[in-house]
XYZ file of C-alpha atoms in Angstrom:
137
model
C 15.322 24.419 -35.839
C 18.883 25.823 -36.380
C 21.954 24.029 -35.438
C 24.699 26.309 -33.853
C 28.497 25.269 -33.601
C 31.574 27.294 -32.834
C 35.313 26.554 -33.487
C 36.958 29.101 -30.971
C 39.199 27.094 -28.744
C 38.194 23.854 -29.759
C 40.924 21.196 -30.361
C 38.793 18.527 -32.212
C 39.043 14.662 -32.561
C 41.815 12.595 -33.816
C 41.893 12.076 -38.172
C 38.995 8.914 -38.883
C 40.657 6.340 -40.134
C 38.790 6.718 -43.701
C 40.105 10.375 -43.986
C 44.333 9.849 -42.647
C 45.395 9.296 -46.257
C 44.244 12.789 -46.960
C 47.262 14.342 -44.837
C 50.597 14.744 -44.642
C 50.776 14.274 -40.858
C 47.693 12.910 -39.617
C 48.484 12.739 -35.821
C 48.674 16.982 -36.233
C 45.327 17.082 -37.597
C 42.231 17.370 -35.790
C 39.032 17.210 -37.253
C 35.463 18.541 -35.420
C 31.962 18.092 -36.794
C 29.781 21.109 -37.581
C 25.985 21.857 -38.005
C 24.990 21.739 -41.475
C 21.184 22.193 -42.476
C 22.068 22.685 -46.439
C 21.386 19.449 -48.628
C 24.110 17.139 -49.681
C 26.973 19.023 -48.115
C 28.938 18.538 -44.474
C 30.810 21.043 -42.944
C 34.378 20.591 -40.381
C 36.730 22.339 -38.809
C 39.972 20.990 -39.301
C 42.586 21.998 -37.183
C 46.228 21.627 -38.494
C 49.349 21.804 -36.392
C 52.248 24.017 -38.267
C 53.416 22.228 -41.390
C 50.231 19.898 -41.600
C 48.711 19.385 -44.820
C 46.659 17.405 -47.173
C 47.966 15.397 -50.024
C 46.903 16.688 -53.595
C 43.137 15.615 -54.905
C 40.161 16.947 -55.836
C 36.342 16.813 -55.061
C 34.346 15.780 -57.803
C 31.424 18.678 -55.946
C 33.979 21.110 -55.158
C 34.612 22.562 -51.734
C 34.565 26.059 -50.203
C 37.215 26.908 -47.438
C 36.452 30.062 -44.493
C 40.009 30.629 -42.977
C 39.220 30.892 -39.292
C 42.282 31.306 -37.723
C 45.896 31.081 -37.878
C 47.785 31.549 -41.316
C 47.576 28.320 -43.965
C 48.638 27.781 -47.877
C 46.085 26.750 -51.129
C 48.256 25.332 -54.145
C 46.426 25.045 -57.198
C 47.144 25.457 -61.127
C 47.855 28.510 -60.584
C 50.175 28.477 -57.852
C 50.996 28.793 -54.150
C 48.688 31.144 -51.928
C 49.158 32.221 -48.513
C 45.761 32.505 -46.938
C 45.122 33.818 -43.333
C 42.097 34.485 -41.147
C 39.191 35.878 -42.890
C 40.067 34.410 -46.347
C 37.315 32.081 -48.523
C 38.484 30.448 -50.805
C 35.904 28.018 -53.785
C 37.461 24.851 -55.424
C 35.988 24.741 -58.414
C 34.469 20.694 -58.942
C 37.164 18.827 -60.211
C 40.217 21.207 -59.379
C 43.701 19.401 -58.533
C 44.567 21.181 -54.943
C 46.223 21.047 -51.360
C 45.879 23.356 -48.784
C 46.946 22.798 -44.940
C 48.715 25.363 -42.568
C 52.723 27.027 -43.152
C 55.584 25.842 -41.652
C 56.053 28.121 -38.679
C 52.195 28.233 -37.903
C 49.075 26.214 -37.290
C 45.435 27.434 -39.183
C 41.934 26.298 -38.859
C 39.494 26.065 -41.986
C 35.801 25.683 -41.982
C 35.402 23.166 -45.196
C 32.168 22.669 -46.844
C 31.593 19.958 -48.939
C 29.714 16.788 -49.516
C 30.716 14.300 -47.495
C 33.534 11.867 -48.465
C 33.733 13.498 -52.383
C 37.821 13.461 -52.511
C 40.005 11.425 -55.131
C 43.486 11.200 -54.178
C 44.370 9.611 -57.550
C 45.740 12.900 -58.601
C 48.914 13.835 -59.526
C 51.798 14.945 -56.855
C 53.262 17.863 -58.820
C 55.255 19.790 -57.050
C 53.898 19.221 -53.931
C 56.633 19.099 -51.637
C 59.155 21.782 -53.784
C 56.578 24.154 -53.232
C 56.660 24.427 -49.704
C 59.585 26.007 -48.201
C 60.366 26.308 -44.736
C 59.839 30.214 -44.952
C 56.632 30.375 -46.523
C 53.887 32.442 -44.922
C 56.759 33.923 -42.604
């Protein structure tokens, strides 16, 4: 049988406990379960307010991001991307990254990835230099 979800207009739950470490600002995060039928991997929608964000880390499995609304930002090694609605985006396994929604906007992303592979023992970088109040504007 397949499982049918939909993210338009939906707000989410509150950040899980296990996962608040993960962001910035965990009280503008929402979080909502979706169908997944392929082995070993979950899918969400997480919902970030304008200027939510995760931390850095990495997934030992990797993750793939679907932009589904709203305009967000990927850091990686290779810099500071602006992503908006339509956008995919592959973490390789193992890849230092962050990725939330700009300043001046909130974004939704469609994650898949298995569940609870994130290390936050990373290093900060440049997390917070990289992220001026304009970006994405």
């Amino acid at each position: 049988m397949d499982a049918f979800g939909n993210t338009t207009g939906q707000s989410g739950d509150p950040v899980p406990d296990q996962l608040r470490s993960l962001f910035n600002n965990p009280d503008d995060v929402r979080v909502q379960g979706l169908p997944c039928a392929l082995p070993g991997l979950d899918s969400l929608a997480v919902h970030f307010g304008a200027g939510a964000r995760t931390v850095p880390h990495q997934h030992v499995g990797g993750q793939h991001l679907v932009i589904v609304e709203g305009v967000g930002v990927v850091a990686d090694d290779d810099g500071v991307h602006v992503v908006r609605t339509g956008d995919v985006i592959s973490n390789p396994p193992g890849a230092w990254h962050w990725h939330g929604a700009v300043p001046g906007e909130g974004m939704t992303h469609v994650t898949f990835e298995a569940a609870g592979d994130f290390d936050l023992d990373v290093e900060q970088r440049d997390w917070d230099d990289t992220y001026p109040s304009g970006l994405g504007a």
